[in-house]
Short mmCIF file of C-alpha atoms in Angstrom, two decimals:
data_model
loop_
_atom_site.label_atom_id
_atom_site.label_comp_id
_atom_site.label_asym_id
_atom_site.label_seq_id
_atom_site.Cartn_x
_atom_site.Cartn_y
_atom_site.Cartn_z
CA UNK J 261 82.25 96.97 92.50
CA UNK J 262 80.85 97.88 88.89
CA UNK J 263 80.61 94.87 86.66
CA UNK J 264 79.62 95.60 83.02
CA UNK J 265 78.37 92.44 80.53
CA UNK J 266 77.45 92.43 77.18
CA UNK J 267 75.55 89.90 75.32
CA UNK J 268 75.69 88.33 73.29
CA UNK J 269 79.92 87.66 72.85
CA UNK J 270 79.48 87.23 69.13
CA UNK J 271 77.05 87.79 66.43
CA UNK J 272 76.90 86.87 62.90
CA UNK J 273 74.36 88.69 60.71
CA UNK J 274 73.53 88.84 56.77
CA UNK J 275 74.36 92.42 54.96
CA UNK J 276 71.24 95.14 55.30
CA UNK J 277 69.99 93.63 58.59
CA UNK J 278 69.43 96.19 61.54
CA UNK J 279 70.92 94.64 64.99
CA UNK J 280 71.30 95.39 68.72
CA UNK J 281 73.86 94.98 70.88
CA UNK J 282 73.59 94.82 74.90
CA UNK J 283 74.88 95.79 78.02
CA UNK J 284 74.36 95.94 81.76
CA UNK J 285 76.37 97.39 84.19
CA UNK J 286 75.95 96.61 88.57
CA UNK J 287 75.70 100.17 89.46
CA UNK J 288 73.53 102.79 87.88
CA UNK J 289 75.46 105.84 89.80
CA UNK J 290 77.15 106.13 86.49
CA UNK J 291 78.73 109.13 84.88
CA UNK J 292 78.13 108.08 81.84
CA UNK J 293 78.60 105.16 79.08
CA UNK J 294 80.10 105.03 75.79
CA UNK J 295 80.60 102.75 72.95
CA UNK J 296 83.83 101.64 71.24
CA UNK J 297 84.60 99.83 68.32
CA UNK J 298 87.71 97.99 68.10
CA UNK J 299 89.04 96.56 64.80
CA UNK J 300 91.52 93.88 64.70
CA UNK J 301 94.93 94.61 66.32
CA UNK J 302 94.06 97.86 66.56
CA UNK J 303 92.93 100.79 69.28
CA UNK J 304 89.51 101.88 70.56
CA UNK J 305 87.19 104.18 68.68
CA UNK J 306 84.84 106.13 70.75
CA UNK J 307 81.76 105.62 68.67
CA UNK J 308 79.05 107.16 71.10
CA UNK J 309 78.94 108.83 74.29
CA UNK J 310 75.73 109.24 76.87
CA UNK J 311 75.63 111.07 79.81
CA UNK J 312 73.83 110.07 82.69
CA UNK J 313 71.01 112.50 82.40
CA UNK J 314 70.41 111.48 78.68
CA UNK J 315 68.36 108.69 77.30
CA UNK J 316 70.16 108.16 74.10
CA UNK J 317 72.57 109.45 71.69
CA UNK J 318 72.64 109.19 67.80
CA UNK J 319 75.46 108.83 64.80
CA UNK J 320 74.73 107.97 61.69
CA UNK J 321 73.59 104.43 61.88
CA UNK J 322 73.77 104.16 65.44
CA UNK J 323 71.50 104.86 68.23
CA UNK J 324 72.43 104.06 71.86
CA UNK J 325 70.61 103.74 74.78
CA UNK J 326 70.76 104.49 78.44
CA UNK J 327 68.28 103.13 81.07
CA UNK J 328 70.24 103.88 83.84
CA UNK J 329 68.10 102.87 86.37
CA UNK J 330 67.92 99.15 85.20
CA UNK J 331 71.32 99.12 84.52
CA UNK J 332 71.11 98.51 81.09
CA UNK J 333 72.12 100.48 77.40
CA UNK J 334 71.75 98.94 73.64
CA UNK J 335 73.57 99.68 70.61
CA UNK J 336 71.48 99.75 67.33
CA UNK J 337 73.02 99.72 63.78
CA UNK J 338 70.82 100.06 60.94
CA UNK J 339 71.20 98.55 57.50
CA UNK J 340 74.10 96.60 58.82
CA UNK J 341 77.82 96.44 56.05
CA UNK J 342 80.59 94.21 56.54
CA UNK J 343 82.64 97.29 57.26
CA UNK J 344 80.80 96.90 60.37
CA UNK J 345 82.77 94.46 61.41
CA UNK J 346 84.71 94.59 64.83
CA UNK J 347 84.56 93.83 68.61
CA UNK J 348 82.06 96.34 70.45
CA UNK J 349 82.99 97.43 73.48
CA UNK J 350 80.71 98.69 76.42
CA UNK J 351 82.30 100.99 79.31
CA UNK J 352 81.06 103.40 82.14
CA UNK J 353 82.40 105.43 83.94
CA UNK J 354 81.25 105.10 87.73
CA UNK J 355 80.46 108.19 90.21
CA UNK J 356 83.33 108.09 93.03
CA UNK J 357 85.38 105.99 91.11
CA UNK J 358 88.96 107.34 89.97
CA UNK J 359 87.00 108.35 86.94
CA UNK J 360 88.50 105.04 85.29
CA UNK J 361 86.77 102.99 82.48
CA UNK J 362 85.38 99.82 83.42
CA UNK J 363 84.88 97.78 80.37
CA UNK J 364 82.92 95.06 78.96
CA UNK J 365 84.70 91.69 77.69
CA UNK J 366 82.70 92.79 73.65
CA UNK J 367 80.28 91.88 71.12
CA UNK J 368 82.16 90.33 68.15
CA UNK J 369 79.87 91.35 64.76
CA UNK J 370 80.27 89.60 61.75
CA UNK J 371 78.32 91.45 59.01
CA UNK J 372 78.25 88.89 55.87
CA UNK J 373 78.01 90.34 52.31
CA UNK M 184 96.14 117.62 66.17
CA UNK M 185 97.65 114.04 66.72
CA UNK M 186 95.03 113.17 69.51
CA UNK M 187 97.39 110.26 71.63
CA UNK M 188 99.76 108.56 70.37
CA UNK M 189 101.90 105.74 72.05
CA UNK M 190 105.41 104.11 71.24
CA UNK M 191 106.91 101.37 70.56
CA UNK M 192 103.96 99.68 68.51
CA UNK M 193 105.21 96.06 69.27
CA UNK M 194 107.80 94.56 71.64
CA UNK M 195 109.39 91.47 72.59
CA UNK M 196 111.08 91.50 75.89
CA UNK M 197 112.79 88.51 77.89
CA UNK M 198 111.75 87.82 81.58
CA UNK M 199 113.87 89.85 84.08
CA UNK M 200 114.12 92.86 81.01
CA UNK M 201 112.62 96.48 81.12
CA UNK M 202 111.13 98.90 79.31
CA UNK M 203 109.25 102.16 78.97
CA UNK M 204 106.16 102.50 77.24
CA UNK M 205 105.73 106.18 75.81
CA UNK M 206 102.29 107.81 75.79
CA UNK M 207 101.63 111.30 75.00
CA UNK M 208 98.91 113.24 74.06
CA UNK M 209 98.62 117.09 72.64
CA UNK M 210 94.88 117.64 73.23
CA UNK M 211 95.92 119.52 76.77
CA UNK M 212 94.10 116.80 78.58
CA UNK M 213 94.07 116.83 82.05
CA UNK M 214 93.50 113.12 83.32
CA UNK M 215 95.59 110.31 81.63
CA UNK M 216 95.06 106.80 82.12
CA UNK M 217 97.06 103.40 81.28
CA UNK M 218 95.21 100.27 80.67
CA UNK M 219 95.89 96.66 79.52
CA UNK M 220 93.72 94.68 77.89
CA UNK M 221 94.29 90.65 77.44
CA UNK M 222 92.76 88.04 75.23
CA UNK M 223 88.96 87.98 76.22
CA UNK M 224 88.96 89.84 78.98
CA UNK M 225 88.19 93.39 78.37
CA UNK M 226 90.53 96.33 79.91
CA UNK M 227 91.31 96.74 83.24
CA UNK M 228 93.12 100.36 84.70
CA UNK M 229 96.72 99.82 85.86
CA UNK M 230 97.01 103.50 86.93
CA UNK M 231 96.19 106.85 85.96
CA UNK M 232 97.05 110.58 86.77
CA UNK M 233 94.78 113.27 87.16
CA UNK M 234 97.48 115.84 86.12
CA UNK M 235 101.18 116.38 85.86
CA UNK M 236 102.67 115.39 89.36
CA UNK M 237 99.99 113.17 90.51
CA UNK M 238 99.41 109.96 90.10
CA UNK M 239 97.72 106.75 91.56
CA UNK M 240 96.81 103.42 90.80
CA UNK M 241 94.23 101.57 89.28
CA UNK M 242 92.59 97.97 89.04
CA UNK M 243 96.14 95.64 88.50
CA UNK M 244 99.15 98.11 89.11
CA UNK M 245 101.30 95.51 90.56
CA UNK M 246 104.99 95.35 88.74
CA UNK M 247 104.24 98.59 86.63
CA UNK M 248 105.85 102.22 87.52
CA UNK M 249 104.40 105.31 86.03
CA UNK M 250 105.64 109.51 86.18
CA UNK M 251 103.87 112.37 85.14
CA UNK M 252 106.20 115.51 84.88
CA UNK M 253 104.08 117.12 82.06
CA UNK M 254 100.60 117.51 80.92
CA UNK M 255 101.55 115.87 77.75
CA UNK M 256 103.71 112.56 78.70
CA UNK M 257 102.46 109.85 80.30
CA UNK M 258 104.79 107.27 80.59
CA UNK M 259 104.69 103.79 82.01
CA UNK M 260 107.56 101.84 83.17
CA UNK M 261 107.77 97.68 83.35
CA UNK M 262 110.33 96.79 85.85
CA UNK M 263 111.17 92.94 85.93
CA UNK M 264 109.39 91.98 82.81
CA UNK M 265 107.29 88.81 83.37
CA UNK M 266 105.08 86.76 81.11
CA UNK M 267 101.92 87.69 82.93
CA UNK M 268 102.48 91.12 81.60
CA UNK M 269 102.02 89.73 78.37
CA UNK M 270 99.09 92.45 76.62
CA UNK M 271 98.25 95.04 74.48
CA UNK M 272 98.55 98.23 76.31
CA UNK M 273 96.34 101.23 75.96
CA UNK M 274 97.03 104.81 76.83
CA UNK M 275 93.98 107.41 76.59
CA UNK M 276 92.96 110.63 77.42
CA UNK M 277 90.57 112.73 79.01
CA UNK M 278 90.07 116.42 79.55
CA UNK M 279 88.39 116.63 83.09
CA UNK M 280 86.43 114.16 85.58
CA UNK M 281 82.92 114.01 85.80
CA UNK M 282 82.74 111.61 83.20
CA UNK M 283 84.37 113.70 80.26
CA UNK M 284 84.90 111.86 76.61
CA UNK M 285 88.32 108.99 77.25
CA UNK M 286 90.34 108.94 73.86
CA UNK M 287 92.51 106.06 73.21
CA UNK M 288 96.14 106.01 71.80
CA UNK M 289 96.47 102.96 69.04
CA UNK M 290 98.32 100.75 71.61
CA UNK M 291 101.50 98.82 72.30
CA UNK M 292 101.12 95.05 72.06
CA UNK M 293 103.99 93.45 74.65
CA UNK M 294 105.28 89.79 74.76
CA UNK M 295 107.17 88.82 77.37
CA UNK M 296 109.03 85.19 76.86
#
């Protein structure tokens, strides 16, 4: 059964600092990953998505990472704002598996101006 | 386009009562997918459909009904409302399997007292 954690739960950093956020799934036959960002009462944003067959994907001020066969992907963001701020959710999608979404519990980031 | 979208946006129902939640989406996605997600726990599937006609369940179905008689409408039905169904409810998207792009609707956030 895939099992995806992300460390840490919740991070506090100062304004202009670059940060990473983690997360390991069980099982690397993945389809691929992708990164949300969640807001306060609100929905999911996709924010990045990597294939299996790709090493990393880039937006803006984020870069994401896949080492698939550790199990493992990061989420940088440069030059951290406080419109930063959310819950960052981790999720794969695993090969043979209803093609459902299994989800980290979240990173909460605090950006402080 | 309006990408998914999901009705009611809140909802208070007493134990024993039942609803529909309305998802639908006009991005001619194929696969559709329902999820809850409670307080510090991440989201978990409660069913999905990989196109109109066919559905089947996912992670924590148990005391939820859903349909799919179109490509756009995804419905899901709460029969015998209870307090452990007590979430915010996601509906979201995607066009194929093999790990295609999920998008998420803004969500439905449910008490049950």
């Amino acid at each position: 059964k895939q099992e995806v954690t992300q460390i840490p739960a919740a991070l506090s950093v100062p304004e202009g600092e670059n940060l990473v956020l983690n997360c390991s799934f069980t099982d690397s036959a993945i389809y691929n990953l992708q990164w949300f960002r969640q807001d306060p009462g609100k929905g999911l944003t996709s924010l990045l998505l990597i294939q299996s067959s790709q090493r990393e994907q880039t937006s803006g001020r984020l870069n994401a990472s896949l080492d698939k066969s550790s199990g493992r992907s990061t989420l940088y963001i440069a030059a951290s704002q406080p419109g930063d701020s959310a819950t960052y959710l981790c999720a794969v999608i695993t090969q043979g598996g209803s093609e459902k979404l299994v989800f980290g519990k979240g990173t909460k980031l605090t950006v402080n101006p | 386009n309006a990408g998914v979208t999901q009705t009611p946006k809140f909802r208070i129902l007493k134990i024993g009562q039942s609803m529909t939640l309305q998802c639908t989406q006009d991005m001619n996605h194929n696969y559709m997918y329902w999820y809850r997600q409670d307080p510090g726990m991440g989201l978990k599937l409660i069913y999905y459909s990989v196109g109109a006609g066919i559905t089947d369940k996912g992670e924590v179905p148990n005391g939820y009904n859903v349909s799919r008689s179109t490509t756009e409408d995804f419905p899901l039905r709460l029969e015998l409302a209870a307090p452990s169904q007590t979430s915010v409810y996601f509906c979201a998207s995607s066009y194929h399997q093999g790990g295609y792009e999920q998008y998420f609707g803004p969500g439905t956030r449910l008490t049950v007292t």
